[in-house]
CSV table of C-alpha atoms (C1' of nucleotides) in Angstrom, one decimal:
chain,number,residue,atom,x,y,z
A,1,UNK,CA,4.8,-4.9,-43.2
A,2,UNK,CA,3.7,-8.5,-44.5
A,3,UNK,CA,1.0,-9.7,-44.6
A,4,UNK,CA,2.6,-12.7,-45.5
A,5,UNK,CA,1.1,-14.8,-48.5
A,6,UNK,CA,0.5,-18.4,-47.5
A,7,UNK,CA,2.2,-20.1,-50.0
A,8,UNK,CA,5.1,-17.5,-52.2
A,9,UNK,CA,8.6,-17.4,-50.5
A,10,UNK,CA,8.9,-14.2,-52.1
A,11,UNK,CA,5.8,-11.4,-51.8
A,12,UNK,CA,6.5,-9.6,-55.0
A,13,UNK,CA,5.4,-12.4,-56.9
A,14,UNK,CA,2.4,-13.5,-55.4
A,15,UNK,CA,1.5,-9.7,-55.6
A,16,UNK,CA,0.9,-8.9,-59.5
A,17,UNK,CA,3.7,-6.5,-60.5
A,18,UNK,CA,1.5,-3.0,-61.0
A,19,UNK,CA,1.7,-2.4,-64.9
A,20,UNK,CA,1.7,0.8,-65.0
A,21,UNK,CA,0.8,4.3,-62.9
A,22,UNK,CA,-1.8,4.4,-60.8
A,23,UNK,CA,-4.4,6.3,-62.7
A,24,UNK,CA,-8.0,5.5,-61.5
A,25,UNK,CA,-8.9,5.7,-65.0
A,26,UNK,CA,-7.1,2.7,-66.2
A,27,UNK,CA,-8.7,0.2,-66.3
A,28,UNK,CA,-7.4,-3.5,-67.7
A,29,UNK,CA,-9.2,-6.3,-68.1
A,30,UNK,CA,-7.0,-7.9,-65.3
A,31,UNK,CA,-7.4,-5.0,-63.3
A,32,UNK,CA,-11.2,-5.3,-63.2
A,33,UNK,CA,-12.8,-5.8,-59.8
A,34,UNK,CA,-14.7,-9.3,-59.4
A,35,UNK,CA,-18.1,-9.9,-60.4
A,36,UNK,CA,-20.4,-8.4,-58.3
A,37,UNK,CA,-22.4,-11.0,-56.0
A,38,UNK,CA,-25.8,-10.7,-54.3
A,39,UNK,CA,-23.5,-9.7,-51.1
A,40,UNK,CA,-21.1,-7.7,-52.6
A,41,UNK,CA,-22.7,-5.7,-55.3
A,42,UNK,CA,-20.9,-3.7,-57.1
A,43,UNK,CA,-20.6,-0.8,-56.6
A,44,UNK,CA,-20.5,-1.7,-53.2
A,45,UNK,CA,-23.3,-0.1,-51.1
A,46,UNK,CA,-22.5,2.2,-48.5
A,47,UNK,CA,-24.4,1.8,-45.2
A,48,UNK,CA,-23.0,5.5,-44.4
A,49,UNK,CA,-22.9,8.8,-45.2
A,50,UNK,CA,-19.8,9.7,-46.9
A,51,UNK,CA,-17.5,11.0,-43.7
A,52,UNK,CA,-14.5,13.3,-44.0
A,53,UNK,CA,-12.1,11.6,-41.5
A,54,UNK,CA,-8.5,12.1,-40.8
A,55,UNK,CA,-7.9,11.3,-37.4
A,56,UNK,CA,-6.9,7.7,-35.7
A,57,UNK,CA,-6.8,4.3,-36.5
A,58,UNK,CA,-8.9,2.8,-37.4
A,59,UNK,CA,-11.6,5.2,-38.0
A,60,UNK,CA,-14.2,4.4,-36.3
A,61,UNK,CA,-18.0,3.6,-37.9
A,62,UNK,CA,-20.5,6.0,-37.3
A,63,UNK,CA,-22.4,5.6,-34.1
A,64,UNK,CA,-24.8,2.8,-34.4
A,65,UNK,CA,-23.7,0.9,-37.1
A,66,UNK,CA,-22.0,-2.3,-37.5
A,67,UNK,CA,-18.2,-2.3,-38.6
A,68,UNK,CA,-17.3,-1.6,-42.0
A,69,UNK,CA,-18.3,-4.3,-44.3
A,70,UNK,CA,-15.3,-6.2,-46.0
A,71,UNK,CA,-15.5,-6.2,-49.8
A,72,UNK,CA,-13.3,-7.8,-52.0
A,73,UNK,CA,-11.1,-6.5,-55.1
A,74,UNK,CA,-8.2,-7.8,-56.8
A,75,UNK,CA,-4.8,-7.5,-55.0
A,76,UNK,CA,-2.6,-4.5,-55.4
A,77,UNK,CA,-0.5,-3.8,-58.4
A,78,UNK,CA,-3.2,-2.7,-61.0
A,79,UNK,CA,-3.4,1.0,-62.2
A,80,UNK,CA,-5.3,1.7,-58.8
A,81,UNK,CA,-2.5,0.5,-56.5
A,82,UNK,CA,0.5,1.7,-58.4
A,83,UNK,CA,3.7,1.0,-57.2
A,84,UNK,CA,4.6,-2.5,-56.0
A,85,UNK,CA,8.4,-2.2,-55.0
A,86,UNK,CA,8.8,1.1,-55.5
A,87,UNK,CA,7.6,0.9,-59.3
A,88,UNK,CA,5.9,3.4,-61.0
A,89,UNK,CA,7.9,6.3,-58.7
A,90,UNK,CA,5.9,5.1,-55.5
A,91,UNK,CA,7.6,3.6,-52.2
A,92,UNK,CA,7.8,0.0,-51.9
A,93,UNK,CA,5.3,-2.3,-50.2
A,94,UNK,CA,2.9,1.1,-50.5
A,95,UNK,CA,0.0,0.9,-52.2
A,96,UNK,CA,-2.2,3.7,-53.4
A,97,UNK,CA,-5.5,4.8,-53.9
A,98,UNK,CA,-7.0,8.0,-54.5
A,99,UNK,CA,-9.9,9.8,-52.3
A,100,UNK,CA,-11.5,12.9,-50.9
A,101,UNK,CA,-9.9,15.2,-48.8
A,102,UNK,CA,-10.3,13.7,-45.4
A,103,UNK,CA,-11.1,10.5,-45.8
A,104,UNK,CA,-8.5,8.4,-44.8
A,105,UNK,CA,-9.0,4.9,-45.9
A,106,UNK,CA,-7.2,1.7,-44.4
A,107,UNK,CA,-7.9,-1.4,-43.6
A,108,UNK,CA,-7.4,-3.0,-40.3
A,109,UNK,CA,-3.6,-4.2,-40.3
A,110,UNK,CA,-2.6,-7.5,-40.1
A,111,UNK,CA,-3.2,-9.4,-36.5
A,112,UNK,CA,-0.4,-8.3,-33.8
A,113,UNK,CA,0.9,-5.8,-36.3
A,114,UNK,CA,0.9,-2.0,-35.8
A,115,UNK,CA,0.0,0.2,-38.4
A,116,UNK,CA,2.6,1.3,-40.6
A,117,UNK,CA,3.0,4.6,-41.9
A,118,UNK,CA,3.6,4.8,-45.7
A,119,UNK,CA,6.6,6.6,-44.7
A,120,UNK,CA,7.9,3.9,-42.4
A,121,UNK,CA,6.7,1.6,-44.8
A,122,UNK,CA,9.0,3.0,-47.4
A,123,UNK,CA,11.9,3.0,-45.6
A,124,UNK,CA,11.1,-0.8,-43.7
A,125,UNK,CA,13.1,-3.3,-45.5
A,126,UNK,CA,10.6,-5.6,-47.0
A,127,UNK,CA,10.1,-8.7,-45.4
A,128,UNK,CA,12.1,-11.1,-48.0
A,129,UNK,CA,14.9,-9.1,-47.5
A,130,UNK,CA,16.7,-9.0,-44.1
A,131,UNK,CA,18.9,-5.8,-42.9
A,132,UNK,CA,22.0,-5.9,-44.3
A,133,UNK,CA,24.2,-6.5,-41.1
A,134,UNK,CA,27.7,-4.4,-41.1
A,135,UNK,CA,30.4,-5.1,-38.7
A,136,UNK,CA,31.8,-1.9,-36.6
A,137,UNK,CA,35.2,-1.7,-38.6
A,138,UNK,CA,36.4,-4.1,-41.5
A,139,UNK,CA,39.6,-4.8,-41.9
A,140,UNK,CA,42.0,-2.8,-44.4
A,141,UNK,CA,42.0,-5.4,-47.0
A,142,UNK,CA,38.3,-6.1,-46.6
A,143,UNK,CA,38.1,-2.1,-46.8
A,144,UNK,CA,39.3,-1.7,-49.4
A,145,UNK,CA,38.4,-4.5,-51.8
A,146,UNK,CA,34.7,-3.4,-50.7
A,147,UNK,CA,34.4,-6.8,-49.1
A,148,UNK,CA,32.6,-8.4,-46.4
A,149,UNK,CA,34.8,-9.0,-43.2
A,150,UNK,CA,34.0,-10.0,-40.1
A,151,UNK,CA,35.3,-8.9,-36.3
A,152,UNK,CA,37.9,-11.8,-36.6
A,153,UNK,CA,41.4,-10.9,-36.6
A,154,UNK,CA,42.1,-12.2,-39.1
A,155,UNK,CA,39.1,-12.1,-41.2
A,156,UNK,CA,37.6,-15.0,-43.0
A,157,UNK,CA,38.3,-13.6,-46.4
A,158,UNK,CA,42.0,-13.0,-45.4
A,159,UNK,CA,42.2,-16.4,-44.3
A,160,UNK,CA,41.2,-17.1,-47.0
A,161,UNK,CA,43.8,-15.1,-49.4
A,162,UNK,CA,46.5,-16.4,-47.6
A,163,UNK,CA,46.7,-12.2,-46.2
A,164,UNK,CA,46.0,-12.8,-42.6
A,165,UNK,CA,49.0,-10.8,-41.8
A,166,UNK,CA,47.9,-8.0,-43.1
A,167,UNK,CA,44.5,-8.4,-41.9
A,168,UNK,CA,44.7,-4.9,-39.4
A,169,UNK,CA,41.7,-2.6,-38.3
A,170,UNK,CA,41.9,1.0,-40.4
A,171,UNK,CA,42.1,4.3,-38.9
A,172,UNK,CA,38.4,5.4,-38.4
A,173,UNK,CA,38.3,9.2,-39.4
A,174,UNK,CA,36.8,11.1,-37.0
A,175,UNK,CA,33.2,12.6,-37.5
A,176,UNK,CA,32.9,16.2,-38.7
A,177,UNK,CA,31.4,18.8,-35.9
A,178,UNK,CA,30.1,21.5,-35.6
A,179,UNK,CA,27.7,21.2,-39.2
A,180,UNK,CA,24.9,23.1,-38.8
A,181,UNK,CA,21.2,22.3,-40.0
A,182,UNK,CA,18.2,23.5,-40.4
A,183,UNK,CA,15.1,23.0,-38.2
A,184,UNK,CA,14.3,19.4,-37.8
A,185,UNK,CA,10.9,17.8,-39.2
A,186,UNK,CA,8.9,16.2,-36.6
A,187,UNK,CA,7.5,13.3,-37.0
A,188,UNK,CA,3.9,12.9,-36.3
A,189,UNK,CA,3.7,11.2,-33.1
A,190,UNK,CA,0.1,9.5,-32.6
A,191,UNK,CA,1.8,6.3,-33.1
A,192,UNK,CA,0.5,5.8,-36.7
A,193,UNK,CA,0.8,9.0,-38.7
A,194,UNK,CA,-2.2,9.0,-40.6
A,195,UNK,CA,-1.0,9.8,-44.4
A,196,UNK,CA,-1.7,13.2,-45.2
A,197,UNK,CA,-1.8,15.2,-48.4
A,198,UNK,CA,1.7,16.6,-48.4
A,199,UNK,CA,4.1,18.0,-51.3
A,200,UNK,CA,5.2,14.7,-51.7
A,201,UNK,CA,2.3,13.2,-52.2
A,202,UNK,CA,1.3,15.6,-54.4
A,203,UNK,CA,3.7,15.3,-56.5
A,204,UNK,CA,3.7,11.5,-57.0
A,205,UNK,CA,0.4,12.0,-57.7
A,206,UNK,CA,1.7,15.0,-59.9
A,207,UNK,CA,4.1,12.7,-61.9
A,208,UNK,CA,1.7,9.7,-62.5
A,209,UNK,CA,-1.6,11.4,-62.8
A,210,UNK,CA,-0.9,14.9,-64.2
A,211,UNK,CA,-0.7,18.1,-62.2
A,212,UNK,CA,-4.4,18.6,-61.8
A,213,UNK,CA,-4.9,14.7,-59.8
A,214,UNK,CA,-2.5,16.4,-57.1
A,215,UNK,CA,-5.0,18.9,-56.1
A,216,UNK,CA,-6.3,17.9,-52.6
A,217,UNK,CA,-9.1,16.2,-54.2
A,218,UNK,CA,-7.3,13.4,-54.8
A,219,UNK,CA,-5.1,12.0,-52.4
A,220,UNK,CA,-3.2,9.5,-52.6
A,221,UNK,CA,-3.5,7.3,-49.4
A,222,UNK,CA,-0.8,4.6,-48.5
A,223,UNK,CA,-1.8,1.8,-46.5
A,224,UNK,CA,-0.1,-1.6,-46.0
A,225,UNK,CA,-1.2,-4.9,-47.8
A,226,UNK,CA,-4.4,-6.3,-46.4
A,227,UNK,CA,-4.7,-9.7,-45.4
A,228,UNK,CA,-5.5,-12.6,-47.7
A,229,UNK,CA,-8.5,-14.0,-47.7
A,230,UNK,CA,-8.5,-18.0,-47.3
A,231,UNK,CA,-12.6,-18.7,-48.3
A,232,UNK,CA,-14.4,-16.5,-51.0
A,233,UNK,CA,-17.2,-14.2,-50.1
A,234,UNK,CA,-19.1,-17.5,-51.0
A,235,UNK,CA,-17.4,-19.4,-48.1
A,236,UNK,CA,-15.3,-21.2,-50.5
A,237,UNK,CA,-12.1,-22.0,-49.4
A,238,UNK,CA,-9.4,-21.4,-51.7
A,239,UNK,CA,-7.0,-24.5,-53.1
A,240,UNK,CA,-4.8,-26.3,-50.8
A,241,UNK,CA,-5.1,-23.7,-48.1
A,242,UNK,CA,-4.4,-20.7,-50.1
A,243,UNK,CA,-6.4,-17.8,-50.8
A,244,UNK,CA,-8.8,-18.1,-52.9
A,245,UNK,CA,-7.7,-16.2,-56.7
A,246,UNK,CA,-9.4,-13.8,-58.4
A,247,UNK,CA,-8.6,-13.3,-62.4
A,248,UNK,CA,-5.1,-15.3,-61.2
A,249,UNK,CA,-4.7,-13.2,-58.2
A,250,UNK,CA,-5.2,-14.2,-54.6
A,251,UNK,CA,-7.9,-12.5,-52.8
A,252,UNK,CA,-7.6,-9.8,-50.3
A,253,UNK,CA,-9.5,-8.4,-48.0
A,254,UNK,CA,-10.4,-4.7,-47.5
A,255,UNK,CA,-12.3,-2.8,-45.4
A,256,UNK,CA,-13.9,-0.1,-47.3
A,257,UNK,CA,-15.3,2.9,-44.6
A,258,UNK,CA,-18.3,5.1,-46.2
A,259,UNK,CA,-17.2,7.6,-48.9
A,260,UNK,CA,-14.5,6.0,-50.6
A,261,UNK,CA,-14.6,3.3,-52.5
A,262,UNK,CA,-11.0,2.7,-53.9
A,263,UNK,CA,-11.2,1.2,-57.4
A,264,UNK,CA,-13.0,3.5,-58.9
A,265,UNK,CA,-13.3,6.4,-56.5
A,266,UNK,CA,-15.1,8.8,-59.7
A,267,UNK,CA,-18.0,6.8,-59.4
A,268,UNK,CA,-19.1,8.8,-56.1
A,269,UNK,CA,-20.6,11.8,-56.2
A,270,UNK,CA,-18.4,13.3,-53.9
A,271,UNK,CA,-15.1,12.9,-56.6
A,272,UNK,CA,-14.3,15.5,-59.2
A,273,UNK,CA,-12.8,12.7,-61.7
A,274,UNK,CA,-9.5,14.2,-63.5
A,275,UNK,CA,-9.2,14.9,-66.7
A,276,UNK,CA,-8.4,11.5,-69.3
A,277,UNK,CA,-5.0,10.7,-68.7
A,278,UNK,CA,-3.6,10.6,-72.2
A,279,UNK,CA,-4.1,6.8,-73.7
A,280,UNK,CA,-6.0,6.2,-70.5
A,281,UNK,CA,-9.6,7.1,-71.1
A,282,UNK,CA,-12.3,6.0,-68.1
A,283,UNK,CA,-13.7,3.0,-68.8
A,284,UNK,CA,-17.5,2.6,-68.4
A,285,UNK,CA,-18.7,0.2,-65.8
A,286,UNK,CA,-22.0,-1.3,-65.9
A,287,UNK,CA,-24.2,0.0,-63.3
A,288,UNK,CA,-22.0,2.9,-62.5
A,289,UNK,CA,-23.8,6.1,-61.3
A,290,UNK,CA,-23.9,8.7,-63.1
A,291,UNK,CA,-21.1,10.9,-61.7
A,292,UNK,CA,-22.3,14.3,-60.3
A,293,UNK,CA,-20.1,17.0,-60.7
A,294,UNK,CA,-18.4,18.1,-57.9
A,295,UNK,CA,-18.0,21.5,-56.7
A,296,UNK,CA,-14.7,22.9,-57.9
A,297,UNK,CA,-11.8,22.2,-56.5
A,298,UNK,CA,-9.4,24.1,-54.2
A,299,UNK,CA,-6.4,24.7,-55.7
A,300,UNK,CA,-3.4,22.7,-55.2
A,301,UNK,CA,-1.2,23.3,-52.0
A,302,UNK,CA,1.8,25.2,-52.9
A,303,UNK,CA,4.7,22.6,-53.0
A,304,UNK,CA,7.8,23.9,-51.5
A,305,UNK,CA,10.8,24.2,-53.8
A,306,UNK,CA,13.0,22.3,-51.2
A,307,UNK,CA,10.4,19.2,-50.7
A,308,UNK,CA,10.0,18.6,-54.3
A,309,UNK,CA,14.1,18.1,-54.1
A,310,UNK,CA,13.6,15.5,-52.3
A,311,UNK,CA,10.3,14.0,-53.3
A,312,UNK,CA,12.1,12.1,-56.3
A,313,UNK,CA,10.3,8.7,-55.9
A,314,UNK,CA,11.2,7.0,-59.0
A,315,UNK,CA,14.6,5.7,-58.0
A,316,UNK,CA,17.1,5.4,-61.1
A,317,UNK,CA,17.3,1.7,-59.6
A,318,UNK,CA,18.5,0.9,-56.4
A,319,UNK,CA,19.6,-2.6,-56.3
A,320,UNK,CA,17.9,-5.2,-54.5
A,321,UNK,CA,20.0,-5.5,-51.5
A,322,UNK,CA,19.6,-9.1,-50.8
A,323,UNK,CA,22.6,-10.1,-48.3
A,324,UNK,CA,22.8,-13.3,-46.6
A,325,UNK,CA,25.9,-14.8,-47.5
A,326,UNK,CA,28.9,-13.2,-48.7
A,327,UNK,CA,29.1,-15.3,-51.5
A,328,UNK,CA,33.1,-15.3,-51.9
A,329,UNK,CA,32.8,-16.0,-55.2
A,330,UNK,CA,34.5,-13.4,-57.3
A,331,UNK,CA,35.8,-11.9,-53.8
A,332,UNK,CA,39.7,-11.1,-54.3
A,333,UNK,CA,42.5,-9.9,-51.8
A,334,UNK,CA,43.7,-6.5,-52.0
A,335,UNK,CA,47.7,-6.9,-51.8
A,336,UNK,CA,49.1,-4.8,-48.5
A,337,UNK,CA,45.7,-3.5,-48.3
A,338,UNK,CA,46.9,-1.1,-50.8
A,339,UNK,CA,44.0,1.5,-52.7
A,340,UNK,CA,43.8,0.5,-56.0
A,341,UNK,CA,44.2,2.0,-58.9
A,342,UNK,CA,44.1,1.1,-62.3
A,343,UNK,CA,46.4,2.5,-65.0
A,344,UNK,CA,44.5,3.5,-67.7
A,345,UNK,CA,41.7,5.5,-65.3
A,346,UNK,CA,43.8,7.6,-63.6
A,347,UNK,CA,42.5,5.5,-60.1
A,348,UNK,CA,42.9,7.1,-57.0
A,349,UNK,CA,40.9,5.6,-54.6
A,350,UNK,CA,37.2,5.2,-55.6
A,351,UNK,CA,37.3,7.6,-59.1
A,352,UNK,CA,34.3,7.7,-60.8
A,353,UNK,CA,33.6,5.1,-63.8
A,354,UNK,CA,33.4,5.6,-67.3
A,355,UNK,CA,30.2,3.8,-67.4
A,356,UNK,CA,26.8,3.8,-66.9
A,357,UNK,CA,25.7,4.1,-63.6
A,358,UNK,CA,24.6,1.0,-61.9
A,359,UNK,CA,20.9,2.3,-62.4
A,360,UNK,CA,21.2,2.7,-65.6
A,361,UNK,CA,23.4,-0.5,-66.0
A,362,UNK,CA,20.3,-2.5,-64.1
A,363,UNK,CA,17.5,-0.8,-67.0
A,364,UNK,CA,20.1,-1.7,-69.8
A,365,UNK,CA,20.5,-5.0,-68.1
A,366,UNK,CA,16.4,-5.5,-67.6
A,367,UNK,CA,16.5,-5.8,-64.3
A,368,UNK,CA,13.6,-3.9,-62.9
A,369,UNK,CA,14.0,-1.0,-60.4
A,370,UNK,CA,12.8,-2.1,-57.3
A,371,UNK,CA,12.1,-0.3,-54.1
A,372,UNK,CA,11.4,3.0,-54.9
A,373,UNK,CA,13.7,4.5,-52.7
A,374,UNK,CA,13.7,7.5,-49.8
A,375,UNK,CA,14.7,10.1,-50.4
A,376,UNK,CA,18.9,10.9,-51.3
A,377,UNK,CA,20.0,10.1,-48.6
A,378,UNK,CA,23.5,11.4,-48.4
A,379,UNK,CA,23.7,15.6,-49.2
B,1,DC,C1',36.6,-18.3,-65.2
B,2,DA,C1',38.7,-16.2,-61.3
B,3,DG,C1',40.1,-12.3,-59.6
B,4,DG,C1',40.2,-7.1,-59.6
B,5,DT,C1',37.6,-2.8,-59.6
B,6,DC,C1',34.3,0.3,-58.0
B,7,DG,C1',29.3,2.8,-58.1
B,8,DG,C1',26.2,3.4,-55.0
B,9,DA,C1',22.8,1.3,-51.8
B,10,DC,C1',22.8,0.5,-47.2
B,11,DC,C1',24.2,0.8,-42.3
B,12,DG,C1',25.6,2.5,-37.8
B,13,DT,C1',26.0,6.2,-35.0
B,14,DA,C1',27.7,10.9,-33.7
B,15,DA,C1',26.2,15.4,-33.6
B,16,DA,C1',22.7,18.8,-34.0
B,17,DC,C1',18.2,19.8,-32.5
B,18,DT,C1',13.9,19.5,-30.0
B,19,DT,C1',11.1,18.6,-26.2
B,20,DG,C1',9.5,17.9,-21.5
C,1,DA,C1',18.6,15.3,-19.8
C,2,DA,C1',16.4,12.6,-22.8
C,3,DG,C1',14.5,11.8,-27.0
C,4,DT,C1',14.5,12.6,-32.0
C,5,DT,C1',16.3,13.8,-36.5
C,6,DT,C1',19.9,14.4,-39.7
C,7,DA,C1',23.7,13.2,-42.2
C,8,DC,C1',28.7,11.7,-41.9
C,9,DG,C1',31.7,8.1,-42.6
C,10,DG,C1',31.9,3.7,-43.3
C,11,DT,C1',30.6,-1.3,-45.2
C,12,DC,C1',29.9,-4.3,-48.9
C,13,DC,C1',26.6,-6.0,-52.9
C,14,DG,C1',26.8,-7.0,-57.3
C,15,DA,C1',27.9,-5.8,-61.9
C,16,DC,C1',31.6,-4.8,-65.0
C,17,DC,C1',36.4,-5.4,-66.5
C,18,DT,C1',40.7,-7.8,-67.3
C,19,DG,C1',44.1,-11.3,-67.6
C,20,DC,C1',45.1,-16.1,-67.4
DNA sequence: CAGGTCGGACCGTAAACTTG
DNA sequence: AAGTTTACGGTCCGACCTGC
């Protein structure tokens, strides 16, 4: 999913990083929408009823009415987008927003590009960084130094080493049979799954906003980066072809349908605003409505005991898998293709360090978490 | 600094299931 | 049977460790 920024070689920095969770009340000064302008007042007016909608893409405008108007807010990663590569326990490249039940909000994905589920989205390898590309079976030395090799025989690397005679395919174990599992999810399968409220929504939404944001009042919807905007509302074009910025950010557009507007979805009537999030108290905005209380909320979807296993979004780190080369530096032979092991840890085969993980290792080291990762993957 | 070690993310795909 | 989902078994990135 890219909606590829004109200029950046790298999305995540074009795209500020999100400071901090995703809690509609939090508001920074950076976070703050644009002025309003004659044509985009703010809050934005909505030429429709609000509409409970949960059904294709894109929803469709009411009958009679022109398409949704385009509005204009700053780019994802403030407190109403949360996580930008995965941070603040949300996928990567998914962005969220909070609204009604039913209303599905999205904007209309980038020319020739399909709509992504937040889902897919998550587990898509973000455009900067290209699949990883394994070959079928590496060599033993390769094998077990945990280093690239090719299908060559002999490899580059034991070319390199001076071990091309030792350079042999391993024995591939064979696969386990007969495992049995339980009953397969199904996918949604219009295409585009349009994001539901699901337990693992609810309990992202749980973890950033507090228990009582994951009732189905407020669910978080996904959606993929809009496209940038090359002229202001104004028709100005932005500098040297790229989009024009807002408070340092470039300018996106969105496409917001009647009923939700995402910034500051308590301002409508319809939302039941959460509780203050501790040190995050709502910020006034001028010519806000006053916000009518809603009627009281359903309670929250039971969350299956199994789901919130796996709904653990904020990955302890996962390294930014950035291939390409096979650098060889630091690369080393292993002699005879032998396992290792080293003396003074007991080593057989791949025993467990006495040392932080490598998540922990990248927080200690600063290097932020990125890609907020699927699920475990392995059981 | 170069080479050795290895945790764990990532990948490919076989096997288990589901669907038509 | 064909398509889909799951998870096994493997690859290899990249950080840490060690010895020269």
């Amino acid at each position: 999913m890219s909606s590829s920024p004109p200029t950046s070689s790298s999305p995540t920095t074009l795209s500020s990083p999100g400071p901090s969770a995703p809690n509609p009340n939090a508001m920074t000064e950076q976070n703050k929408a644009p002025a309003p302008s004659p044509e985009h007042p703010y809050p934005p007016v909505m030429p429709y009823p609000p509409q409970a909608y949960s059904g294709a893409y894109p929803p469709p405008p009411p009958p009679g009415t022109a398409p949704y108007p385009p509005y204009f807010y700053p780019p994802p990663g403030d407190a109403n987008h949360g996580g930008e590569n995965g941070q603040n326990g949300l996928p990567p490249g998914a962005y969220m927003m909070l609204a009604p039940p039913g209303v599905v909000y999205m904007h209309p994905p980038p020319q020739g590009q399909p709509f992504q589920s937040p889902s897919a989205a998550a587990q898509a390898p973000s455009a900067s960084r290209p699949k990883r590309k394994q070959v079928k079976m590496a060599c033993t030395n390769c094998a077990a130094a945990c280093k690239r090799c090719d299908e060559n025989r002999p490899c580059e690397r034991c070319q390199k080493y001076g071990i091309a005679d030792n350079c042999i395919d391993g024995q591939r174990k064979e696969r386990k049979k007969g495992i049995k599992r339980g009953p397969y999810k199904r996918k949604n399968k219009g295409g585009s799954d349009s994001p539901g409220y699901n337990a693992a929504t609810a309990a992202i939404v749980a973890a950033q906003l507090g228990p009582e944001a994951a009732a189905p009042y407020y669910q978080p919807i996904f959606y993929p980066p809009p496209p940038y905007m090359t002229h202001t509302p104004e028709g100005q074009p932005g500098p040297d072809g790229q989009p024009p910025h807002v408070n340092g950010q470039p300018m996106m557009q969105y496409y917001i349908p009647a009923g939700s507007y995402p910034p500051y979805p308590h301002y409508h009537p319809m939302y039941h605003p959460p509780p203050p999030h501790p040190g995050a108290p709502p910020p006034p905005h001028p010519g806000a409505p006053p916000v009518v209380a809603a009627p009281p909320p359903p309670p929250p979807p039971p969350v299956a005991p199994e789901q919130h296993q796996t709904v653990n979004p904020v990955d302890t780190g996962k390294k930014d898998d950035v291939n390409g080369d096979a650098n060889g530096v630091g690369d080393s032979p292993v002699a005879n293709g032998k396992k290792r092991s080293r003396s003074s840890k007991g080593g057989e085969g791949k025993s467990k360090r006495s040392k932080p993980s490598s998540g922990a290792r990248r927080e200690r080291d600063g290097v932020a978490a990125e890609e907020g990762h699927e699920e475990g993957a392995t059981a």
